[in-house]
Amino acid sequence: MNLQFDNLQLDEVLGREARAERRESRVKGQESGFRIQDSGFKMGLMGLMGLMGLLGSTVRAQELSAADSLWLAKADSMRLEEMQEIVVKGVRATKKTPVAYTNMTKEQLKAVNYGQDVPYLLSLTPSITMTSDAGNGIGYTSLRVRGTDPSRVNITANGIPLNDAESATVFWVNMGDFASSVQSMQIQRGVGTSTNGAGAFGATLNMQTESIGMKPYVGIDVSGGSYASHKETLRFSTGMIGEHWGIQGRLSDIGSKGYLDRASTKLHSYFLQGGWFGDNTVVKLITWNGIEETYHAWNYTSKYEQSLYGRTYNSCGVMGYDADGKPNSYYNDQTDNYHQRNYQLIWNQQYTGKLSSNVGLHYTKGQGYYQQFQSAATQMMYGMSWASYGLSTDESVVEDLVDQQKMDNDFYGVVASVDYNNKENLEVIVGGGWNRYVGDQFGHIVWVKPGVATTVADPAALTPDFEYYRNHAVKNDVNIYGKATYEFVRGLNAFLDLQYRHIDYKLQDPTVAYGVNADKIYVINHHYNFFNPKVGLNYDVNDHHKVYASFGVGHKEPVRNNFMQQIANPDRTDTKARPEQLQDLEVGYKFQSTKFTGGINIYWMNYKDQLVLTGELNAIGEALTKNLDKSYRLGVEVEAAWMPVDWFRWDANATWSRNRVKDMVVTLTDGSNVNLGDQPLAFSPDLIFNNIFTFKYKGLKASVQSQYVGDQYLTNTGFKEMACMDENGNTTYETLLLKKHFHTNVDLSYSFSLKKFRIQDITAGVTFYNIFSAKYDNNGWAAPQLVNDNGSIKAVNEWGVRDSGAAGFAPSAPFNVMGHLSVSF
């Protein structure tokens, strides 16, 4: 693995300048095209005379022809790629944009893409922590940036929103192997620049899908290793057909048994695009499709359960216990199943060397369900009863049941942007989008084991496929933005970014309890109007030194789960869902030379009504959030890269931060409220450090990647532990932290070609993950009770033995291996 971040990429500094000069030369050539055509007769006559002169020197003519053909082929290829890059111009930061960002190229992604999801591929970039339910990065994964949860990261593909409209989250499991079809990624930390879709409260991740190149190819990527993990990818492209047409695509299969018991994953996907390419026009139809089946692993397990059943214990799907109380039977179909289809129609147009535009139409169809076994014990755990399923309140009516909670949704819209760049000192981008979500969520009872009693609230409840709830949601999201970069003094650029966003969100009933909502009334009907300004300065002092500063404001609406909590607790003011506001100040410095680059970025993110992770989960493993009146994140991000010789490179980055909620008010078990003062924000480590050593010799590459993540609180109360009782009634203390950890990966690979057999490239290698078998947890939850013990507030567990019922943890896999082979024809 050799992550080379754009703002730290030593060996491409001069290359970027050369490409900029070539682009400027081509633009001048296009602008002078009419003058060339007007003098066409004179040029034609001179060309004929020159051709006659060249006939006397056949060899020299052939040499010139080969050189010219090579130059023209490279120019055409570069022009083709630039035309396809117009699609992300409206949402990406450039070297003149005063924000903190990191770029990853296709080559960098390929070097780490062996089957794990996108959050794992980004895990060594600054300020990121990631989670994995299964423990090995395949299946349900997510990323947090600067401590903010995944629903606060805006994610787009080709400028088109990917975040689910109701949860504001991207479920990467629905987009298996998507990284294999990505040309480049840019992650902007903080409020970032204006984009389409959900508001960015921690970061913006924009992706450009793969470009269709000039040359045809076929490639095969195969990976396999621990926990029966595997990935098979077939890549293909026609190149340019008849100078104007091209088709490119991918077929993928990914699977794993997971590190945790039964945490299996099956992912099938494809990516297909076709395009028409003119001198100044690109039109592409892009579609990708993902089918996933994963066994539930979202309950997590307490340290007490792990002490009894092992670190890989997974409580999801437990059906029965033996005489000693040990789980001995599991429900085989405790699975999550989803089918997602994405379609994009994109038109990029270059009008002149200074003016271009992008228009994208999109449609996403999502259908799926999760199925689970429910017993009386699990109902008690989540404070539910059989009445939630339309059954009698008498618990003896039903002993067990299996239910399906289903989704059927449509998301569609249009995005567009226009870019004007005078190639001197001014660039202006105007863009926006309209997006609409229409979704149904409904639940079916598919099997019931009757109890002693026989009366039910509805006799149909004991028949298969009984629908016990249904609700409908509609969300419209409109935004328009304008961005301008103006160089008013040589090297000094001012940046202005203004966005207006309007959201209409209607929900018939966000709960998942019995009732069909026959009156069709929208119990949630909210309208939000947000104005998000950003300003900044970027000063290139000289070729080596750069400083910048920016200030931005962002707003974000509550998500479905926030309204679920509000309805479930109508008498509590702390669960009322409110929109949140972020004020983000970023100040940075960068240095670059041919052997060393480095940078520092200082950020201050001040929140009003931030929706913060509470540490609790709902019944399907989703992390819950609630508004906290005042909170902030203050941090320093440092990046550096050193390449003293051609065969060795050292990359490192670190984030030191202070993340606090002000005046944290909690409710004690006696019903009283207490102000705990300023406390650390949950899931926000004070220190993250990444280190990468990369060695290259001819086709051999070796990389050593290490990461340190500091302690993470599981709640916002500041308690590191809670008082509990063990099996014998003795007082014990259990952790309320994801404890700090340090782990190291080693990647080895060798690349060569066999052009005699028309094989352009072969790369074979092996990656050793967590080589020291560090035992750490990547995620968790906690819901302790808070009591007043003689004037001292304490966290306790009154639900079960030790930490059972009050905390759970998602262990990461110890030492494991993945071999990989890539062949391109």
mmCIF file of N, CA, C and O in Angstrom, residues 576-656:
data_model
loop_
_atom_site.group_PDB
_atom_site.id
_atom_site.type_symbol
_atom_site.label_atom_id
_atom_site.label_comp_id
_atom_site.label_asym_id
_atom_site.label_seq_id
_atom_site.Cartn_x
_atom_site.Cartn_y
_atom_site.Cartn_z
ATOM 1 N N LYS A 576 -36.564 15.916 21.224
ATOM 2 C CA LYS A 576 -37.194 16.634 20.126
ATOM 3 C C LYS A 576 -36.152 16.911 19.045
ATOM 4 O O LYS A 576 -35.096 17.472 19.301
ATOM 5 N N ALA A 577 -36.472 16.490 17.819
ATOM 6 C CA ALA A 577 -35.508 16.578 16.719
ATOM 7 C C ALA A 577 -35.429 18.004 16.189
ATOM 8 O O ALA A 577 -36.431 18.578 15.750
ATOM 9 N N ARG A 578 -34.219 18.562 16.210
ATOM 10 C CA ARG A 578 -34.008 19.923 15.725
ATOM 11 C C ARG A 578 -32.902 19.920 14.664
ATOM 12 O O ARG A 578 -31.980 19.105 14.721
ATOM 13 N N PRO A 579 -32.943 20.833 13.696
ATOM 14 C CA PRO A 579 -31.836 20.948 12.742
ATOM 15 C C PRO A 579 -30.590 21.453 13.448
ATOM 16 O O PRO A 579 -30.667 22.092 14.503
ATOM 17 N N GLU A 580 -29.446 21.157 12.903
ATOM 18 C CA GLU A 580 -28.179 21.526 13.533
ATOM 19 C C GLU A 580 -27.410 22.512 12.670
ATOM 20 O O GLU A 580 -27.595 22.590 11.458
ATOM 21 N N GLN A 581 -26.530 23.271 13.327
ATOM 22 C CA GLN A 581 -25.716 24.269 12.629
ATOM 23 C C GLN A 581 -24.250 24.083 12.999
ATOM 24 O O GLN A 581 -23.910 23.769 14.142
ATOM 25 N N LEU A 582 -23.387 24.270 12.001
ATOM 26 C CA LEU A 582 -21.935 24.167 12.200
ATOM 27 C C LEU A 582 -21.256 25.420 11.687
ATOM 28 O O LEU A 582 -21.539 25.889 10.579
ATOM 29 N N GLN A 583 -20.369 25.981 12.498
ATOM 30 C CA GLN A 583 -19.463 27.053 12.083
ATOM 31 C C GLN A 583 -18.051 26.471 12.099
ATOM 32 O O GLN A 583 -17.581 26.001 13.127
ATOM 33 N N ASP A 584 -17.394 26.503 10.938
ATOM 34 C CA ASP A 584 -16.124 25.791 10.771
ATOM 35 C C ASP A 584 -15.030 26.756 10.325
ATOM 36 O O ASP A 584 -15.116 27.358 9.254
ATOM 37 N N LEU A 585 -13.988 26.883 11.144
ATOM 38 C CA LEU A 585 -12.825 27.699 10.818
ATOM 39 C C LEU A 585 -11.642 26.783 10.546
ATOM 40 O O LEU A 585 -11.319 25.921 11.367
ATOM 41 N N GLU A 586 -11.004 26.947 9.382
ATOM 42 C CA GLU A 586 -9.843 26.130 8.998
ATOM 43 C C GLU A 586 -8.680 27.058 8.640
ATOM 44 O O GLU A 586 -8.845 27.999 7.855
ATOM 45 N N VAL A 587 -7.506 26.804 9.198
ATOM 46 C CA VAL A 587 -6.300 27.575 8.905
ATOM 47 C C VAL A 587 -5.165 26.595 8.644
ATOM 48 O O VAL A 587 -4.946 25.669 9.445
ATOM 49 N N GLY A 588 -4.455 26.766 7.522
ATOM 50 C CA GLY A 588 -3.441 25.788 7.192
ATOM 51 C C GLY A 588 -2.209 26.354 6.517
ATOM 52 O O GLY A 588 -2.202 27.484 6.008
ATOM 53 N N TYR A 589 -1.155 25.537 6.518
ATOM 54 C CA TYR A 589 0.115 25.861 5.856
ATOM 55 C C TYR A 589 0.628 24.595 5.186
ATOM 56 O O TYR A 589 0.538 23.494 5.750
ATOM 57 N N LYS A 590 1.175 24.738 3.962
ATOM 58 C CA LYS A 590 1.751 23.607 3.243
ATOM 59 C C LYS A 590 3.103 23.988 2.667
ATOM 60 O O LYS A 590 3.303 25.121 2.204
ATOM 61 N N PHE A 591 3.998 23.002 2.708
ATOM 62 C CA PHE A 591 5.324 23.166 2.102
ATOM 63 C C PHE A 591 5.550 21.991 1.167
ATOM 64 O O PHE A 591 5.219 20.845 1.484
ATOM 65 N N GLN A 592 6.107 22.260 -0.016
ATOM 66 C CA GLN A 592 6.420 21.163 -0.920
ATOM 67 C C GLN A 592 7.724 21.424 -1.659
ATOM 68 O O GLN A 592 8.041 22.552 -2.034
ATOM 69 N N SER A 593 8.481 20.354 -1.818
ATOM 70 C CA SER A 593 9.712 20.382 -2.587
ATOM 71 C C SER A 593 9.838 19.039 -3.283
ATOM 72 O O SER A 593 8.941 18.205 -3.206
ATOM 73 N N THR A 594 10.946 18.819 -3.938
ATOM 74 C CA THR A 594 11.102 17.566 -4.685
ATOM 75 C C THR A 594 11.347 16.367 -3.781
ATOM 76 O O THR A 594 11.177 15.230 -4.208
ATOM 77 N N LYS A 595 11.766 16.592 -2.546
ATOM 78 C CA LYS A 595 12.045 15.467 -1.648
ATOM 79 C C LYS A 595 11.168 15.436 -0.400
ATOM 80 O O LYS A 595 11.023 14.390 0.222
ATOM 81 N N PHE A 596 10.599 16.561 -0.027
ATOM 82 C CA PHE A 596 9.813 16.613 1.208
ATOM 83 C C PHE A 596 8.617 17.535 1.023
ATOM 84 O O PHE A 596 8.725 18.597 0.426
ATOM 85 N N THR A 597 7.471 17.073 1.516
ATOM 86 C CA THR A 597 6.297 17.939 1.607
ATOM 87 C C THR A 597 5.697 17.772 2.987
ATOM 88 O O THR A 597 5.829 16.721 3.628
ATOM 89 N N GLY A 598 5.044 18.802 3.452
ATOM 90 C CA GLY A 598 4.418 18.742 4.758
ATOM 91 C C GLY A 598 3.326 19.780 4.859
ATOM 92 O O GLY A 598 3.270 20.739 4.077
ATOM 93 N N GLY A 599 2.431 19.581 5.803
ATOM 94 C CA GLY A 599 1.345 20.525 5.986
ATOM 95 C C GLY A 599 0.761 20.425 7.368
ATOM 96 O O GLY A 599 0.857 19.393 8.042
ATOM 97 N N ILE A 600 0.149 21.515 7.797
ATOM 98 C CA ILE A 600 -0.551 21.550 9.077
ATOM 99 C C ILE A 600 -1.874 22.266 8.867
ATOM 100 O O ILE A 600 -1.942 23.269 8.144
ATOM 101 N N ASN A 601 -2.924 21.726 9.443
ATOM 102 C CA ASN A 601 -4.249 22.324 9.347
ATOM 103 C C ASN A 601 -4.850 22.380 10.747
ATOM 104 O O ASN A 601 -4.892 21.382 11.464
ATOM 105 N N ILE A 602 -5.290 23.564 11.135
ATOM 106 C CA ILE A 602 -5.925 23.764 12.439
ATOM 107 C C ILE A 602 -7.406 24.021 12.195
ATOM 108 O O ILE A 602 -7.764 24.847 11.345
ATOM 109 N N TYR A 603 -8.257 23.292 12.903
ATOM 110 C CA TYR A 603 -9.696 23.482 12.696
ATOM 111 C C TYR A 603 -10.414 23.729 14.018
ATOM 112 O O TYR A 603 -10.021 23.240 15.076
ATOM 113 N N TRP A 604 -11.459 24.530 13.917
ATOM 114 C CA TRP A 604 -12.356 24.799 15.044
ATOM 115 C C TRP A 604 -13.774 24.667 14.519
ATOM 116 O O TRP A 604 -14.221 25.459 13.694
ATOM 117 N N MET A 605 -14.481 23.623 14.957
ATOM 118 C CA MET A 605 -15.838 23.354 14.507
ATOM 119 C C MET A 605 -16.777 23.574 15.685
ATOM 120 O O MET A 605 -16.793 22.795 16.641
ATOM 121 N N ASN A 606 -17.550 24.645 15.598
ATOM 122 C CA ASN A 606 -18.452 25.045 16.676
ATOM 123 C C ASN A 606 -19.887 24.719 16.274
ATOM 124 O O ASN A 606 -20.365 25.161 15.227
ATOM 125 N N TYR A 607 -20.585 23.950 17.106
ATOM 126 C CA TYR A 607 -21.904 23.432 16.756
ATOM 127 C C TYR A 607 -23.001 24.041 17.619
ATOM 128 O O TYR A 607 -22.816 24.292 18.813
ATOM 129 N N LYS A 608 -24.161 24.197 16.998
ATOM 130 C CA LYS A 608 -25.403 24.499 17.703
ATOM 131 C C LYS A 608 -26.364 23.357 17.416
ATOM 132 O O LYS A 608 -26.651 23.040 16.253
ATOM 133 N N ASP A 609 -26.843 22.684 18.473
ATOM 134 C CA ASP A 609 -27.773 21.564 18.349
ATOM 135 C C ASP A 609 -27.191 20.418 17.530
ATOM 136 O O ASP A 609 -27.896 19.776 16.734
ATOM 137 N N GLN A 610 -25.895 20.140 17.711
ATOM 138 C CA GLN A 610 -25.293 19.018 16.996
ATOM 139 C C GLN A 610 -26.003 17.717 17.366
ATOM 140 O O GLN A 610 -26.245 17.435 18.537
ATOM 141 N N LEU A 611 -26.336 16.917 16.343
ATOM 142 C CA LEU A 611 -26.901 15.590 16.571
ATOM 143 C C LEU A 611 -25.740 14.634 16.819
ATOM 144 O O LEU A 611 -25.049 14.214 15.897
ATOM 145 N N VAL A 612 -25.550 14.277 18.067
ATOM 146 C CA VAL A 612 -24.373 13.540 18.511
ATOM 147 C C VAL A 612 -24.752 12.108 18.844
ATOM 148 O O VAL A 612 -25.828 11.833 19.387
ATOM 149 N N LEU A 613 -23.854 11.181 18.523
ATOM 150 C CA LEU A 613 -24.060 9.784 18.911
ATOM 151 C C LEU A 613 -24.187 9.681 20.428
ATOM 152 O O LEU A 613 -23.363 10.211 21.172
ATOM 153 N N THR A 614 -25.225 8.978 20.883
ATOM 154 C CA THR A 614 -25.436 8.823 22.326
ATOM 155 C C THR A 614 -24.731 7.600 22.887
ATOM 156 O O THR A 614 -24.580 7.468 24.097
ATOM 157 N N GLY A 615 -24.340 6.677 22.013
ATOM 158 C CA GLY A 615 -23.781 5.403 22.463
ATOM 159 C C GLY A 615 -24.787 4.283 22.432
ATOM 160 O O GLY A 615 -24.425 3.106 22.559
ATOM 161 N N GLU A 616 -26.072 4.606 22.232
ATOM 162 C CA GLU A 616 -27.123 3.589 22.215
ATOM 163 C C GLU A 616 -27.404 3.126 20.788
ATOM 164 O O GLU A 616 -27.154 3.845 19.827
ATOM 165 N N LEU A 617 -27.958 1.916 20.690
ATOM 166 C CA LEU A 617 -28.386 1.355 19.408
ATOM 167 C C LEU A 617 -29.881 1.090 19.452
ATOM 168 O O LEU A 617 -30.449 0.838 20.517
ATOM 169 N N ASN A 618 -30.505 1.121 18.257
ATOM 170 C CA ASN A 618 -31.893 0.671 18.199
ATOM 171 C C ASN A 618 -31.928 -0.835 17.936
ATOM 172 O O ASN A 618 -30.890 -1.503 17.934
ATOM 173 N N ALA A 619 -33.119 -1.367 17.677
ATOM 174 C CA ALA A 619 -33.280 -2.823 17.578
ATOM 175 C C ALA A 619 -32.591 -3.437 16.381
ATOM 176 O O ALA A 619 -32.422 -4.658 16.313
ATOM 177 N N ILE A 620 -32.193 -2.634 15.384
ATOM 178 C CA ILE A 620 -31.502 -3.182 14.209
ATOM 179 C C ILE A 620 -30.065 -2.658 14.117
ATOM 180 O O ILE A 620 -29.496 -2.577 13.036
ATOM 181 N N GLY A 621 -29.499 -2.318 15.257
ATOM 182 C CA GLY A 621 -28.084 -1.993 15.301
ATOM 183 C C GLY A 621 -27.712 -0.617 14.802
ATOM 184 O O GLY A 621 -26.522 -0.324 14.620
ATOM 185 N N GLU A 622 -28.694 0.276 14.584
ATOM 186 C CA GLU A 622 -28.376 1.624 14.120
ATOM 187 C C GLU A 622 -28.027 2.515 15.306
ATOM 188 O O GLU A 622 -28.730 2.512 16.329
ATOM 189 N N ALA A 623 -26.954 3.278 15.166
ATOM 190 C CA ALA A 623 -26.524 4.165 16.243
ATOM 191 C C ALA A 623 -27.492 5.332 16.376
ATOM 192 O O ALA A 623 -27.879 5.946 15.382
ATOM 193 N N LEU A 624 -27.891 5.638 17.607
ATOM 194 C CA LEU A 624 -28.846 6.708 17.854
ATOM 195 C C LEU A 624 -28.126 8.015 18.158
ATOM 196 O O LEU A 624 -27.033 8.024 18.726
ATOM 197 N N THR A 625 -28.746 9.105 17.766
ATOM 198 C CA THR A 625 -28.204 10.432 18.030
ATOM 199 C C THR A 625 -29.279 11.303 18.678
ATOM 200 O O THR A 625 -30.476 11.008 18.576
ATOM 201 N N LYS A 626 -28.843 12.367 19.329
ATOM 202 C CA LYS A 626 -29.772 13.370 19.816
ATOM 203 C C LYS A 626 -29.069 14.723 19.824
ATOM 204 O O LYS A 626 -27.835 14.808 19.847
ATOM 205 N N ASN A 627 -29.875 15.781 19.810
ATOM 206 C CA ASN A 627 -29.330 17.128 19.780
ATOM 207 C C ASN A 627 -28.681 17.482 21.108
ATOM 208 O O ASN A 627 -29.246 17.229 22.175
ATOM 209 N N LEU A 628 -27.480 18.050 21.043
ATOM 210 C CA LEU A 628 -26.831 18.653 22.200
ATOM 211 C C LEU A 628 -26.685 20.143 21.911
ATOM 212 O O LEU A 628 -26.190 20.523 20.842
ATOM 213 N N ASP A 629 -27.098 20.948 22.846
ATOM 214 C CA ASP A 629 -27.232 22.387 22.610
ATOM 215 C C ASP A 629 -25.941 23.026 22.115
ATOM 216 O O ASP A 629 -25.910 23.695 21.082
ATOM 217 N N LYS A 630 -24.842 22.811 22.831
ATOM 218 C CA LYS A 630 -23.576 23.437 22.463
ATOM 219 C C LYS A 630 -22.449 22.404 22.533
ATOM 220 O O LYS A 630 -22.323 21.680 23.521
ATOM 221 N N SER A 631 -21.642 22.363 21.486
ATOM 222 C CA SER A 631 -20.506 21.445 21.450
ATOM 223 C C SER A 631 -19.482 21.972 20.454
ATOM 224 O O SER A 631 -19.783 22.847 19.635
ATOM 225 N N TYR A 632 -18.275 21.422 20.524
ATOM 226 C CA TYR A 632 -17.239 21.871 19.587
ATOM 227 C C TYR A 632 -16.214 20.769 19.380
ATOM 228 O O TYR A 632 -16.063 19.840 20.179
ATOM 229 N N ARG A 633 -15.477 20.907 18.238
ATOM 230 C CA ARG A 633 -14.345 20.039 17.924
ATOM 231 C C ARG A 633 -13.194 20.944 17.536
ATOM 232 O O ARG A 633 -13.301 21.719 16.576
ATOM 233 N N LEU A 634 -12.097 20.871 18.270
ATOM 234 C CA LEU A 634 -10.918 21.678 18.031
ATOM 235 C C LEU A 634 -9.748 20.744 17.790
ATOM 236 O O LEU A 634 -9.490 19.835 18.593
ATOM 237 N N GLY A 635 -9.029 20.926 16.666
ATOM 238 C CA GLY A 635 -7.972 19.976 16.379
ATOM 239 C C GLY A 635 -6.866 20.505 15.497
ATOM 240 O O GLY A 635 -6.980 21.571 14.878
ATOM 241 N N VAL A 636 -5.791 19.727 15.439
ATOM 242 C CA VAL A 636 -4.644 20.011 14.582
ATOM 243 C C VAL A 636 -4.360 18.760 13.765
ATOM 244 O O VAL A 636 -4.187 17.671 14.325
ATOM 245 N N GLU A 637 -4.325 18.915 12.442
ATOM 246 C CA GLU A 637 -3.983 17.823 11.532
ATOM 247 C C GLU A 637 -2.632 18.112 10.904
ATOM 248 O O GLU A 637 -2.414 19.196 10.369
ATOM 249 N N VAL A 638 -1.721 17.138 10.983
ATOM 250 C CA VAL A 638 -0.379 17.293 10.439
ATOM 251 C C VAL A 638 -0.137 16.175 9.436
ATOM 252 O O VAL A 638 -0.447 15.005 9.690
ATOM 253 N N GLU A 639 0.404 16.539 8.276
ATOM 254 C CA GLU A 639 0.753 15.560 7.246
ATOM 255 C C GLU A 639 2.179 15.806 6.783
ATOM 256 O O GLU A 639 2.630 16.953 6.722
ATOM 257 N N ALA A 640 2.888 14.743 6.450
ATOM 258 C CA ALA A 640 4.252 14.876 5.941
ATOM 259 C C ALA A 640 4.597 13.693 5.059
ATOM 260 O O ALA A 640 4.091 12.583 5.253
ATOM 261 N N ALA A 641 5.443 13.944 4.075
ATOM 262 C CA ALA A 641 5.956 12.882 3.209
ATOM 263 C C ALA A 641 7.393 13.209 2.845
ATOM 264 O O ALA A 641 7.721 14.342 2.510
ATOM 265 N N TRP A 642 8.240 12.183 2.908
ATOM 266 C CA TRP A 642 9.676 12.367 2.648
ATOM 267 C C TRP A 642 10.125 11.257 1.709
ATOM 268 O O TRP A 642 9.858 10.074 1.958
ATOM 269 N N MET A 643 10.790 11.635 0.625
ATOM 270 C CA MET A 643 11.298 10.655 -0.329
ATOM 271 C C MET A 643 12.752 11.002 -0.645
ATOM 272 O O MET A 643 13.057 11.663 -1.638
ATOM 273 N N PRO A 644 13.677 10.559 0.210
ATOM 274 C CA PRO A 644 15.087 10.926 0.021
ATOM 275 C C PRO A 644 15.734 10.255 -1.180
ATOM 276 O O PRO A 644 16.688 10.778 -1.750
ATOM 277 N N VAL A 645 15.232 9.057 -1.550
ATOM 278 C CA VAL A 645 15.760 8.319 -2.699
ATOM 279 C C VAL A 645 14.568 7.750 -3.479
ATOM 280 O O VAL A 645 13.439 7.714 -2.979
ATOM 281 N N ASP A 646 14.833 7.303 -4.686
ATOM 282 C CA ASP A 646 13.749 6.828 -5.538
ATOM 283 C C ASP A 646 13.050 5.586 -4.988
ATOM 284 O O ASP A 646 11.886 5.345 -5.292
ATOM 285 N N TRP A 647 13.763 4.790 -4.173
ATOM 286 C CA TRP A 647 13.207 3.504 -3.760
ATOM 287 C C TRP A 647 12.568 3.509 -2.368
ATOM 288 O O TRP A 647 12.072 2.484 -1.894
ATOM 289 N N PHE A 648 12.541 4.672 -1.697
ATOM 290 C CA PHE A 648 11.973 4.725 -0.353
ATOM 291 C C PHE A 648 11.133 5.979 -0.168
ATOM 292 O O PHE A 648 11.517 7.071 -0.600
ATOM 293 N N ARG A 649 9.985 5.798 0.466
ATOM 294 C CA ARG A 649 9.083 6.915 0.769
ATOM 295 C C ARG A 649 8.482 6.713 2.159
ATOM 296 O O ARG A 649 8.123 5.592 2.546
ATOM 297 N N TRP A 650 8.376 7.826 2.901
ATOM 298 C CA TRP A 650 7.808 7.801 4.244
ATOM 299 C C TRP A 650 6.657 8.794 4.300
ATOM 300 O O TRP A 650 6.837 9.981 4.095
ATOM 301 N N ASP A 651 5.443 8.280 4.557
ATOM 302 C CA ASP A 651 4.256 9.121 4.731
ATOM 303 C C ASP A 651 3.769 9.001 6.171
ATOM 304 O O ASP A 651 3.774 7.910 6.753
ATOM 305 N N ALA A 652 3.324 10.117 6.718
ATOM 306 C CA ALA A 652 2.769 10.101 8.071
ATOM 307 C C ALA A 652 1.746 11.222 8.208
ATOM 308 O O ALA A 652 1.858 12.267 7.565
ATOM 309 N N ASN A 653 0.749 10.978 9.033
ATOM 310 C CA ASN A 653 -0.205 12.026 9.385
ATOM 311 C C ASN A 653 -0.720 11.777 10.787
ATOM 312 O O ASN A 653 -0.742 10.632 11.269
ATOM 313 N N ALA A 654 -1.111 12.849 11.449
ATOM 314 C CA ALA A 654 -1.594 12.745 12.826
ATOM 315 C C ALA A 654 -2.647 13.814 13.069
ATOM 316 O O ALA A 654 -2.617 14.893 12.466
ATOM 317 N N THR A 655 -3.586 13.491 13.946
ATOM 318 C CA THR A 655 -4.610 14.443 14.372
ATOM 319 C C THR A 655 -4.680 14.456 15.883
ATOM 320 O O THR A 655 -4.891 13.412 16.514
ATOM 321 N N TRP A 656 -4.457 15.647 16.450
ATOM 322 C CA TRP A 656 -4.689 15.875 17.868
ATOM 323 C C TRP A 656 -5.953 16.719 17.976
ATOM 324 O O TRP A 656 -6.083 17.746 17.305
#
